Amino acid sequence: PRWIVTDREDGKNVGNWHWEEKNMFPWSRERLRELKGVAGSVEGFEGAFSGGFEVSNVTKIAGDVVIHQRKGKLWPLCDLVVEVSYKGTMSKEGQAPVDIRGEIVFGDVNVDDRDCLEVEVTVHGTGPEIDAFRRWIRKGGAQPVITKVQEAAGVTKSAADAAQHDLEEAKKKAQEEAAKMAQVNKVVLPTPATPQDEAARPTGTLRIEEEFAARADDVYDCFTVANKAATYTRSPDTLLEARPGGRLSFYSGHVTGGFEDMHPPEFIKMKMRMADWADGVFSSVRIVVHELGAREGCKLELSQDGIPANRVADVERQWRERF
């Protein structure tokens, strides 16, 4: 979480790192506009009537279609109102056809109930042919239009399912690659240093404090949930075994270490090192997250001790630029 949201004039939640959603409404709107031209017909209805209709205009598409993502899970939300107008004819056997017009309204189009949509069909006028058309279209004559609307809602669900599958496959692959790298860059706890070693190896310390317009548990997750950390660090092979004694690895083993103590969502203690440090050299990292109050976000305090003295500035830069 390298951006402080409150520092931006527009207050934008950069990267949507604690909640992300993809707006699918423009795509759904274009698909629903294809309702224009959808038609239905009937021959010998009630033994005497024949006719049909065609959607002449899509008069209203309103609502929300989004795919939400949080903590590696995707789910769609579709809440739409769709209205179309149609023109048609109906004729009684041996008589001239009668012109007909009306509307079909879908008041609540959603993903979960797409197979049993609420449909309101209006037919203007009265007369034997119009009344017969009204009975036919309400008994099932509007099915071509209903099917098209159901398909549009269903594709939103399919898109979310496909994206979820891709996300899980990418996570699985990243975990497999991280496991391979962990065997090469196996994390070991540092061996106790002798006084002579300590004297010969000067170390440094850094302190970082940042405030975030987010809850403490969201910030805590960014250091303990692998897929979230992989997103904001752009390290797809991130490995986080978030438990005391568990390993951690970023950037194909360039940063490795292990968790020593954890108290969600407030405290994390870790051992960390970079691959180009001397063998056995680990730093100690403590992260404390404080809630600042309702709707005020939280404050993160990071301290890191035992950094090789000539690498302190580089480590701080890595935290600020990558994390």
Short mmCIF file of N, CA and C in Angstrom, two decimals, residues 117-274:
data_model
loop_
_atom_site.label_atom_id
_atom_site.label_comp_id
_atom_site.label_asym_id
_atom_site.label_seq_id
_atom_site.Cartn_x
_atom_site.Cartn_y
_atom_site.Cartn_z
N LEU A 117 -37.55 -14.49 -14.65
CA LEU A 117 -37.67 -13.04 -14.67
C LEU A 117 -39.12 -12.59 -14.54
N GLU A 118 -39.29 -11.47 -13.89
CA GLU A 118 -40.60 -10.84 -13.85
C GLU A 118 -40.80 -10.05 -15.14
N VAL A 119 -41.87 -10.35 -15.86
CA VAL A 119 -42.11 -9.73 -17.16
C VAL A 119 -43.52 -9.13 -17.18
N GLU A 120 -43.59 -7.87 -17.61
CA GLU A 120 -44.88 -7.20 -17.77
C GLU A 120 -45.07 -6.87 -19.25
N VAL A 121 -46.13 -7.42 -19.84
CA VAL A 121 -46.41 -7.21 -21.26
C VAL A 121 -47.65 -6.34 -21.40
N THR A 122 -47.51 -5.26 -22.15
CA THR A 122 -48.63 -4.36 -22.42
C THR A 122 -49.01 -4.47 -23.89
N VAL A 123 -50.31 -4.59 -24.16
CA VAL A 123 -50.84 -4.61 -25.53
C VAL A 123 -51.89 -3.52 -25.61
N HIS A 124 -51.68 -2.57 -26.50
CA HIS A 124 -52.61 -1.44 -26.62
C HIS A 124 -53.81 -1.82 -27.48
N GLY A 125 -54.96 -1.30 -27.07
CA GLY A 125 -56.16 -1.49 -27.89
C GLY A 125 -56.98 -2.68 -27.45
N THR A 126 -58.09 -2.89 -28.18
CA THR A 126 -58.98 -4.01 -27.90
C THR A 126 -59.64 -4.46 -29.19
N GLY A 127 -60.24 -5.62 -29.17
CA GLY A 127 -60.84 -6.21 -30.35
C GLY A 127 -60.49 -7.69 -30.40
N PRO A 128 -61.15 -8.48 -31.18
CA PRO A 128 -60.91 -9.94 -31.20
C PRO A 128 -59.45 -10.29 -31.52
N GLU A 129 -58.87 -9.65 -32.53
CA GLU A 129 -57.50 -9.97 -32.90
C GLU A 129 -56.51 -9.49 -31.82
N ILE A 130 -56.73 -8.27 -31.33
CA ILE A 130 -55.83 -7.74 -30.31
C ILE A 130 -55.93 -8.55 -29.02
N ASP A 131 -57.14 -8.92 -28.65
CA ASP A 131 -57.31 -9.72 -27.44
C ASP A 131 -56.66 -11.09 -27.59
N ALA A 132 -56.77 -11.67 -28.80
CA ALA A 132 -56.12 -12.96 -29.04
C ALA A 132 -54.60 -12.82 -28.97
N PHE A 133 -54.06 -11.72 -29.54
CA PHE A 133 -52.62 -11.46 -29.46
C PHE A 133 -52.19 -11.32 -28.01
N ARG A 134 -52.99 -10.61 -27.21
CA ARG A 134 -52.66 -10.42 -25.79
C ARG A 134 -52.59 -11.77 -25.08
N ARG A 135 -53.52 -12.65 -25.35
CA ARG A 135 -53.48 -13.97 -24.70
C ARG A 135 -52.25 -14.77 -25.15
N TRP A 136 -51.95 -14.68 -26.42
CA TRP A 136 -50.80 -15.45 -26.95
C TRP A 136 -49.46 -14.97 -26.39
N ILE A 137 -49.25 -13.66 -26.43
CA ILE A 137 -47.94 -13.14 -26.02
C ILE A 137 -47.72 -13.34 -24.53
N ARG A 138 -48.80 -13.33 -23.74
CA ARG A 138 -48.66 -13.53 -22.30
C ARG A 138 -48.52 -15.01 -21.93
N LYS A 139 -48.94 -15.88 -22.83
CA LYS A 139 -48.81 -17.33 -22.57
C LYS A 139 -47.45 -17.88 -22.99
N GLY A 140 -46.66 -17.07 -23.67
CA GLY A 140 -45.35 -17.56 -24.09
C GLY A 140 -44.85 -16.94 -25.37
N GLY A 141 -45.66 -16.10 -25.98
CA GLY A 141 -45.23 -15.48 -27.22
C GLY A 141 -44.04 -14.55 -27.08
N ALA A 142 -43.82 -14.02 -25.85
CA ALA A 142 -42.70 -13.10 -25.62
C ALA A 142 -41.40 -13.84 -25.33
N GLN A 143 -41.38 -15.17 -25.41
CA GLN A 143 -40.21 -15.93 -25.02
C GLN A 143 -38.93 -15.55 -25.77
N PRO A 144 -38.95 -15.24 -27.07
CA PRO A 144 -37.71 -14.83 -27.73
C PRO A 144 -37.04 -13.62 -27.08
N VAL A 145 -37.86 -12.68 -26.62
CA VAL A 145 -37.32 -11.50 -25.95
C VAL A 145 -36.79 -11.88 -24.57
N ILE A 146 -37.55 -12.69 -23.85
CA ILE A 146 -37.13 -13.14 -22.51
C ILE A 146 -35.80 -13.88 -22.60
N THR A 147 -35.68 -14.76 -23.57
CA THR A 147 -34.45 -15.55 -23.72
C THR A 147 -33.25 -14.65 -23.96
N LYS A 148 -33.43 -13.60 -24.76
CA LYS A 148 -32.32 -12.69 -25.06
C LYS A 148 -31.87 -11.96 -23.80
N VAL A 149 -32.81 -11.54 -22.97
CA VAL A 149 -32.47 -10.86 -21.73
C VAL A 149 -31.78 -11.82 -20.76
N GLN A 150 -32.27 -13.06 -20.69
CA GLN A 150 -31.64 -14.07 -19.83
C GLN A 150 -30.20 -14.35 -20.27
N GLU A 151 -29.98 -14.38 -21.56
CA GLU A 151 -28.63 -14.63 -22.06
C GLU A 151 -27.68 -13.50 -21.65
N ALA A 152 -28.16 -12.26 -21.71
CA ALA A 152 -27.32 -11.13 -21.33
C ALA A 152 -26.92 -11.21 -19.86
N ALA A 153 -27.89 -11.57 -18.98
CA ALA A 153 -27.58 -11.72 -17.56
C ALA A 153 -26.66 -12.92 -17.32
N GLY A 154 -26.90 -13.99 -18.08
CA GLY A 154 -26.09 -15.19 -17.92
C GLY A 154 -24.66 -14.99 -18.34
N VAL A 155 -24.41 -14.20 -19.37
CA VAL A 155 -23.05 -13.95 -19.82
C VAL A 155 -22.26 -13.18 -18.75
N THR A 156 -22.91 -12.30 -18.01
CA THR A 156 -22.25 -11.60 -16.91
C THR A 156 -21.76 -12.60 -15.87
N LYS A 157 -22.61 -13.58 -15.54
CA LYS A 157 -22.21 -14.63 -14.59
C LYS A 157 -21.08 -15.46 -15.17
N SER A 158 -21.17 -15.79 -16.46
CA SER A 158 -20.12 -16.59 -17.09
C SER A 158 -18.79 -15.85 -17.11
N ALA A 159 -18.85 -14.53 -17.34
CA ALA A 159 -17.62 -13.74 -17.34
C ALA A 159 -16.96 -13.76 -15.97
N ALA A 160 -17.78 -13.65 -14.91
CA ALA A 160 -17.22 -13.70 -13.55
C ALA A 160 -16.63 -15.07 -13.25
N ASP A 161 -17.32 -16.13 -13.67
CA ASP A 161 -16.82 -17.49 -13.44
C ASP A 161 -15.50 -17.73 -14.18
N ALA A 162 -15.44 -17.24 -15.43
CA ALA A 162 -14.21 -17.42 -16.21
C ALA A 162 -13.05 -16.65 -15.58
N ALA A 163 -13.34 -15.42 -15.13
CA ALA A 163 -12.30 -14.61 -14.49
C ALA A 163 -11.84 -15.25 -13.19
N GLN A 164 -12.79 -15.83 -12.43
CA GLN A 164 -12.42 -16.51 -11.19
C GLN A 164 -11.52 -17.70 -11.46
N HIS A 165 -11.86 -18.46 -12.53
CA HIS A 165 -11.03 -19.62 -12.90
C HIS A 165 -9.62 -19.17 -13.28
N ASP A 166 -9.54 -18.10 -14.09
CA ASP A 166 -8.22 -17.60 -14.49
C ASP A 166 -7.42 -17.13 -13.28
N LEU A 167 -8.11 -16.45 -12.34
CA LEU A 167 -7.44 -15.95 -11.14
C LEU A 167 -6.90 -17.10 -10.30
N GLU A 168 -7.70 -18.15 -10.15
CA GLU A 168 -7.27 -19.29 -9.35
C GLU A 168 -6.11 -20.04 -10.03
N GLU A 169 -6.18 -20.14 -11.36
CA GLU A 169 -5.10 -20.80 -12.09
C GLU A 169 -3.79 -20.00 -11.96
N ALA A 170 -3.91 -18.66 -12.07
CA ALA A 170 -2.73 -17.82 -11.93
C ALA A 170 -2.15 -17.93 -10.53
N LYS A 171 -3.04 -17.96 -9.53
CA LYS A 171 -2.58 -18.11 -8.15
C LYS A 171 -1.88 -19.44 -7.95
N LYS A 172 -2.49 -20.50 -8.51
CA LYS A 172 -1.89 -21.84 -8.38
C LYS A 172 -0.51 -21.88 -9.02
N LYS A 173 -0.41 -21.29 -10.22
CA LYS A 173 0.87 -21.27 -10.92
C LYS A 173 1.91 -20.49 -10.13
N ALA A 174 1.47 -19.33 -9.58
CA ALA A 174 2.40 -18.51 -8.80
C ALA A 174 2.88 -19.26 -7.57
N GLN A 175 1.97 -20.00 -6.93
CA GLN A 175 2.36 -20.76 -5.75
C GLN A 175 3.33 -21.88 -6.11
N GLU A 176 3.09 -22.52 -7.25
CA GLU A 176 4.00 -23.58 -7.69
C GLU A 176 5.38 -23.03 -7.99
N GLU A 177 5.41 -21.86 -8.67
CA GLU A 177 6.70 -21.25 -8.98
C GLU A 177 7.40 -20.79 -7.70
N ALA A 178 6.60 -20.26 -6.78
CA ALA A 178 7.20 -19.81 -5.52
C ALA A 178 7.76 -20.99 -4.73
N ALA A 179 7.06 -22.11 -4.79
CA ALA A 179 7.54 -23.30 -4.09
C ALA A 179 8.87 -23.78 -4.68
N LYS A 180 8.96 -23.71 -6.01
CA LYS A 180 10.21 -24.10 -6.66
C LYS A 180 11.35 -23.16 -6.24
N MET A 181 11.03 -21.85 -6.24
CA MET A 181 12.06 -20.89 -5.86
C MET A 181 12.44 -21.05 -4.40
N ALA A 182 11.47 -21.44 -3.58
CA ALA A 182 11.76 -21.61 -2.16
C ALA A 182 12.74 -22.74 -1.93
N GLN A 183 12.70 -23.74 -2.81
CA GLN A 183 13.67 -24.83 -2.69
C GLN A 183 15.07 -24.36 -3.06
N VAL A 184 15.13 -23.42 -4.01
CA VAL A 184 16.44 -22.90 -4.40
C VAL A 184 16.93 -21.87 -3.38
N ASN A 185 15.98 -20.99 -3.00
CA ASN A 185 16.32 -19.95 -2.02
C ASN A 185 15.67 -20.31 -0.69
N LYS A 186 15.99 -21.44 -0.16
CA LYS A 186 15.32 -21.94 1.04
C LYS A 186 15.57 -21.00 2.21
N VAL A 187 14.47 -20.67 2.88
CA VAL A 187 14.56 -19.75 4.01
C VAL A 187 15.05 -20.49 5.24
N VAL A 188 16.09 -20.00 5.84
CA VAL A 188 16.60 -20.59 7.08
C VAL A 188 16.73 -19.48 8.10
N LEU A 189 16.50 -19.80 9.35
CA LEU A 189 16.70 -18.81 10.39
C LEU A 189 18.18 -18.54 10.56
N PRO A 190 18.56 -17.33 10.84
CA PRO A 190 19.98 -17.01 10.97
C PRO A 190 20.61 -17.73 12.14
N THR A 191 21.82 -18.15 11.96
CA THR A 191 22.56 -18.77 13.05
C THR A 191 23.06 -17.69 13.99
N PRO A 192 23.10 -17.98 15.27
CA PRO A 192 23.56 -16.95 16.21
C PRO A 192 24.94 -16.44 15.83
N ALA A 193 25.07 -15.15 15.82
CA ALA A 193 26.36 -14.54 15.45
C ALA A 193 27.26 -14.43 16.68
N THR A 194 28.53 -14.58 16.46
CA THR A 194 29.49 -14.41 17.55
C THR A 194 29.71 -12.93 17.79
N PRO A 195 30.20 -12.55 18.95
CA PRO A 195 30.49 -11.13 19.18
C PRO A 195 31.42 -10.55 18.14
N GLN A 196 32.40 -11.38 17.67
CA GLN A 196 33.32 -10.89 16.65
C GLN A 196 32.58 -10.59 15.35
N ASP A 197 31.61 -11.49 15.02
CA ASP A 197 30.81 -11.27 13.81
C ASP A 197 30.03 -9.96 13.93
N GLU A 198 29.38 -9.76 15.08
CA GLU A 198 28.56 -8.57 15.26
C GLU A 198 29.41 -7.31 15.16
N ALA A 199 30.57 -7.35 15.72
CA ALA A 199 31.44 -6.17 15.69
C ALA A 199 31.90 -5.87 14.28
N ALA A 200 32.09 -6.93 13.48
CA ALA A 200 32.61 -6.74 12.12
C ALA A 200 31.50 -6.40 11.12
N ARG A 201 30.23 -6.45 11.57
CA ARG A 201 29.14 -6.25 10.63
C ARG A 201 28.24 -5.12 11.10
N PRO A 202 28.55 -3.88 10.74
CA PRO A 202 27.71 -2.75 11.16
C PRO A 202 26.32 -2.84 10.54
N THR A 203 25.31 -2.49 11.33
CA THR A 203 23.93 -2.56 10.85
C THR A 203 23.25 -1.22 11.07
N GLY A 204 22.11 -1.08 10.42
CA GLY A 204 21.34 0.14 10.53
C GLY A 204 19.87 -0.16 10.78
N THR A 205 19.11 0.89 11.02
CA THR A 205 17.69 0.79 11.36
C THR A 205 16.92 1.80 10.54
N LEU A 206 15.68 1.43 10.20
CA LEU A 206 14.82 2.42 9.54
C LEU A 206 13.45 2.40 10.19
N ARG A 207 12.75 3.53 10.09
CA ARG A 207 11.39 3.68 10.61
C ARG A 207 10.54 4.33 9.53
N ILE A 208 9.37 3.77 9.31
CA ILE A 208 8.44 4.33 8.32
C ILE A 208 7.06 4.43 8.97
N GLU A 209 6.41 5.57 8.79
CA GLU A 209 5.03 5.75 9.25
C GLU A 209 4.20 6.26 8.09
N GLU A 210 3.03 5.65 7.89
CA GLU A 210 2.13 6.08 6.83
C GLU A 210 0.69 5.98 7.33
N GLU A 211 -0.18 6.84 6.81
CA GLU A 211 -1.61 6.75 7.10
C GLU A 211 -2.35 6.35 5.84
N PHE A 212 -3.40 5.52 6.01
CA PHE A 212 -4.18 5.02 4.88
C PHE A 212 -5.67 5.20 5.15
N ALA A 213 -6.40 5.55 4.11
CA ALA A 213 -7.86 5.65 4.21
C ALA A 213 -8.45 4.26 4.02
N ALA A 214 -8.16 3.38 4.95
CA ALA A 214 -8.61 1.99 4.89
C ALA A 214 -8.66 1.44 6.31
N ARG A 215 -9.37 0.33 6.47
CA ARG A 215 -9.44 -0.32 7.76
C ARG A 215 -8.12 -1.03 8.08
N ALA A 216 -7.87 -1.23 9.35
CA ALA A 216 -6.64 -1.88 9.76
C ALA A 216 -6.54 -3.29 9.22
N ASP A 217 -7.68 -4.02 9.18
CA ASP A 217 -7.60 -5.41 8.70
C ASP A 217 -7.28 -5.47 7.22
N ASP A 218 -7.71 -4.46 6.44
CA ASP A 218 -7.36 -4.43 5.02
C ASP A 218 -5.86 -4.24 4.84
N VAL A 219 -5.28 -3.31 5.61
CA VAL A 219 -3.84 -3.08 5.52
C VAL A 219 -3.07 -4.31 6.00
N TYR A 220 -3.54 -4.90 7.08
CA TYR A 220 -2.90 -6.12 7.59
C TYR A 220 -2.88 -7.22 6.53
N ASP A 221 -4.01 -7.37 5.80
CA ASP A 221 -4.08 -8.39 4.75
C ASP A 221 -3.03 -8.18 3.67
N CYS A 222 -2.64 -6.94 3.45
CA CYS A 222 -1.67 -6.66 2.39
C CYS A 222 -0.28 -7.22 2.70
N PHE A 223 -0.06 -7.61 3.93
CA PHE A 223 1.21 -8.22 4.30
C PHE A 223 1.08 -9.71 4.59
N THR A 224 -0.15 -10.23 4.56
CA THR A 224 -0.35 -11.62 4.96
C THR A 224 -1.14 -12.45 3.96
N VAL A 225 -1.85 -11.83 3.02
CA VAL A 225 -2.65 -12.55 2.02
C VAL A 225 -1.89 -12.51 0.70
N ALA A 226 -1.49 -13.68 0.22
CA ALA A 226 -0.55 -13.74 -0.90
C ALA A 226 -1.06 -13.07 -2.16
N ASN A 227 -2.31 -13.34 -2.55
CA ASN A 227 -2.78 -12.79 -3.82
C ASN A 227 -2.93 -11.26 -3.75
N LYS A 228 -3.26 -10.74 -2.58
CA LYS A 228 -3.35 -9.28 -2.44
C LYS A 228 -1.95 -8.66 -2.49
N ALA A 229 -1.01 -9.26 -1.75
CA ALA A 229 0.36 -8.75 -1.77
C ALA A 229 0.96 -8.85 -3.17
N ALA A 230 0.64 -9.94 -3.89
CA ALA A 230 1.16 -10.11 -5.25
C ALA A 230 0.66 -9.01 -6.17
N THR A 231 -0.56 -8.53 -5.91
CA THR A 231 -1.14 -7.49 -6.77
C THR A 231 -0.43 -6.16 -6.58
N TYR A 232 -0.29 -5.71 -5.33
CA TYR A 232 0.26 -4.35 -5.16
C TYR A 232 1.78 -4.32 -5.26
N THR A 233 2.45 -5.46 -5.08
CA THR A 233 3.90 -5.48 -5.27
C THR A 233 4.30 -5.84 -6.68
N ARG A 234 3.31 -6.29 -7.49
CA ARG A 234 3.57 -6.78 -8.85
C ARG A 234 4.59 -7.93 -8.82
N SER A 235 4.44 -8.79 -7.84
CA SER A 235 5.29 -9.97 -7.69
C SER A 235 4.40 -11.21 -7.74
N PRO A 236 4.13 -11.75 -8.94
CA PRO A 236 3.14 -12.83 -9.07
C PRO A 236 3.52 -14.12 -8.35
N ASP A 237 4.80 -14.29 -8.03
CA ASP A 237 5.22 -15.53 -7.36
C ASP A 237 5.33 -15.36 -5.84
N THR A 238 4.61 -14.37 -5.32
CA THR A 238 4.65 -14.12 -3.88
C THR A 238 4.24 -15.37 -3.09
N LEU A 239 5.00 -15.66 -2.05
CA LEU A 239 4.68 -16.75 -1.13
C LEU A 239 4.57 -16.18 0.27
N LEU A 240 3.41 -16.37 0.91
CA LEU A 240 3.20 -15.91 2.28
C LEU A 240 2.53 -17.03 3.07
N GLU A 241 3.27 -17.64 3.97
CA GLU A 241 2.72 -18.63 4.88
C GLU A 241 2.47 -17.91 6.21
N ALA A 242 1.33 -17.23 6.28
CA ALA A 242 1.07 -16.26 7.35
C ALA A 242 0.75 -16.97 8.67
N ARG A 243 1.79 -17.45 9.32
CA ARG A 243 1.68 -18.07 10.64
C ARG A 243 3.08 -18.05 11.26
N PRO A 244 3.18 -18.05 12.56
CA PRO A 244 4.50 -18.11 13.18
C PRO A 244 5.27 -19.33 12.69
N GLY A 245 6.47 -19.10 12.17
CA GLY A 245 7.26 -20.18 11.59
C GLY A 245 7.07 -20.34 10.10
N GLY A 246 6.07 -19.65 9.51
CA GLY A 246 5.82 -19.73 8.08
C GLY A 246 6.80 -18.90 7.28
N ARG A 247 6.98 -19.25 6.01
CA ARG A 247 7.93 -18.57 5.15
C ARG A 247 7.28 -17.43 4.37
N LEU A 248 8.12 -16.55 3.85
CA LEU A 248 7.68 -15.51 2.92
C LEU A 248 8.72 -15.34 1.83
N SER A 249 8.25 -14.97 0.64
CA SER A 249 9.16 -14.77 -0.49
C SER A 249 8.51 -13.84 -1.48
N PHE A 250 9.29 -12.86 -1.98
CA PHE A 250 8.85 -11.94 -3.02
C PHE A 250 9.89 -11.92 -4.15
N TYR A 251 9.42 -11.59 -5.34
CA TYR A 251 10.30 -11.35 -6.48
C TYR A 251 11.27 -12.52 -6.73
N SER A 252 10.66 -13.70 -6.86
CA SER A 252 11.42 -14.91 -7.20
C SER A 252 12.57 -15.18 -6.23
N GLY A 253 12.32 -14.90 -4.96
CA GLY A 253 13.32 -15.18 -3.95
C GLY A 253 14.30 -14.06 -3.70
N HIS A 254 14.12 -12.90 -4.33
CA HIS A 254 15.03 -11.78 -4.06
C HIS A 254 14.85 -11.26 -2.64
N VAL A 255 13.59 -11.33 -2.14
CA VAL A 255 13.31 -10.99 -0.74
C VAL A 255 12.73 -12.24 -0.09
N THR A 256 13.35 -12.72 0.98
CA THR A 256 12.88 -13.93 1.66
C THR A 256 12.90 -13.70 3.15
N GLY A 257 12.29 -14.62 3.86
CA GLY A 257 12.26 -14.51 5.31
C GLY A 257 11.22 -15.42 5.91
N GLY A 258 10.76 -15.05 7.09
CA GLY A 258 9.77 -15.87 7.78
C GLY A 258 9.02 -15.07 8.82
N PHE A 259 7.79 -15.53 9.12
CA PHE A 259 6.97 -14.89 10.14
C PHE A 259 7.37 -15.43 11.52
N GLU A 260 7.51 -14.54 12.49
CA GLU A 260 7.87 -14.94 13.84
C GLU A 260 6.71 -14.80 14.82
N ASP A 261 5.91 -13.74 14.68
CA ASP A 261 4.79 -13.52 15.61
C ASP A 261 3.73 -12.72 14.88
N MET A 262 2.45 -12.97 15.20
CA MET A 262 1.35 -12.27 14.53
C MET A 262 0.19 -12.10 15.49
N HIS A 263 -0.42 -10.91 15.45
CA HIS A 263 -1.63 -10.65 16.22
C HIS A 263 -2.58 -9.83 15.34
N PRO A 264 -3.39 -10.51 14.49
CA PRO A 264 -4.28 -9.79 13.57
C PRO A 264 -5.27 -8.92 14.34
N PRO A 265 -5.61 -7.77 13.80
CA PRO A 265 -5.01 -7.15 12.60
C PRO A 265 -4.04 -6.03 12.96
N GLU A 266 -3.27 -6.21 14.02
CA GLU A 266 -2.49 -5.10 14.56
C GLU A 266 -0.98 -5.28 14.50
N PHE A 267 -0.48 -6.50 14.56
CA PHE A 267 0.95 -6.67 14.77
C PHE A 267 1.51 -7.83 13.96
N ILE A 268 2.66 -7.61 13.32
CA ILE A 268 3.39 -8.65 12.60
C ILE A 268 4.87 -8.49 12.92
N LYS A 269 5.53 -9.59 13.23
CA LYS A 269 6.97 -9.59 13.39
C LYS A 269 7.56 -10.60 12.42
N MET A 270 8.57 -10.18 11.64
CA MET A 270 9.14 -11.02 10.60
C MET A 270 10.65 -10.93 10.62
N LYS A 271 11.30 -11.96 10.07
CA LYS A 271 12.69 -11.92 9.68
C LYS A 271 12.73 -11.76 8.16
N MET A 272 13.55 -10.83 7.66
CA MET A 272 13.62 -10.60 6.22
C MET A 272 15.07 -10.36 5.80
N ARG A 273 15.37 -10.76 4.57
CA ARG A 273 16.69 -10.52 4.00
C ARG A 273 16.53 -10.37 2.49
N MET A 274 17.54 -9.78 1.87
CA MET A 274 17.61 -9.70 0.43
C MET A 274 18.67 -10.66 -0.07
#
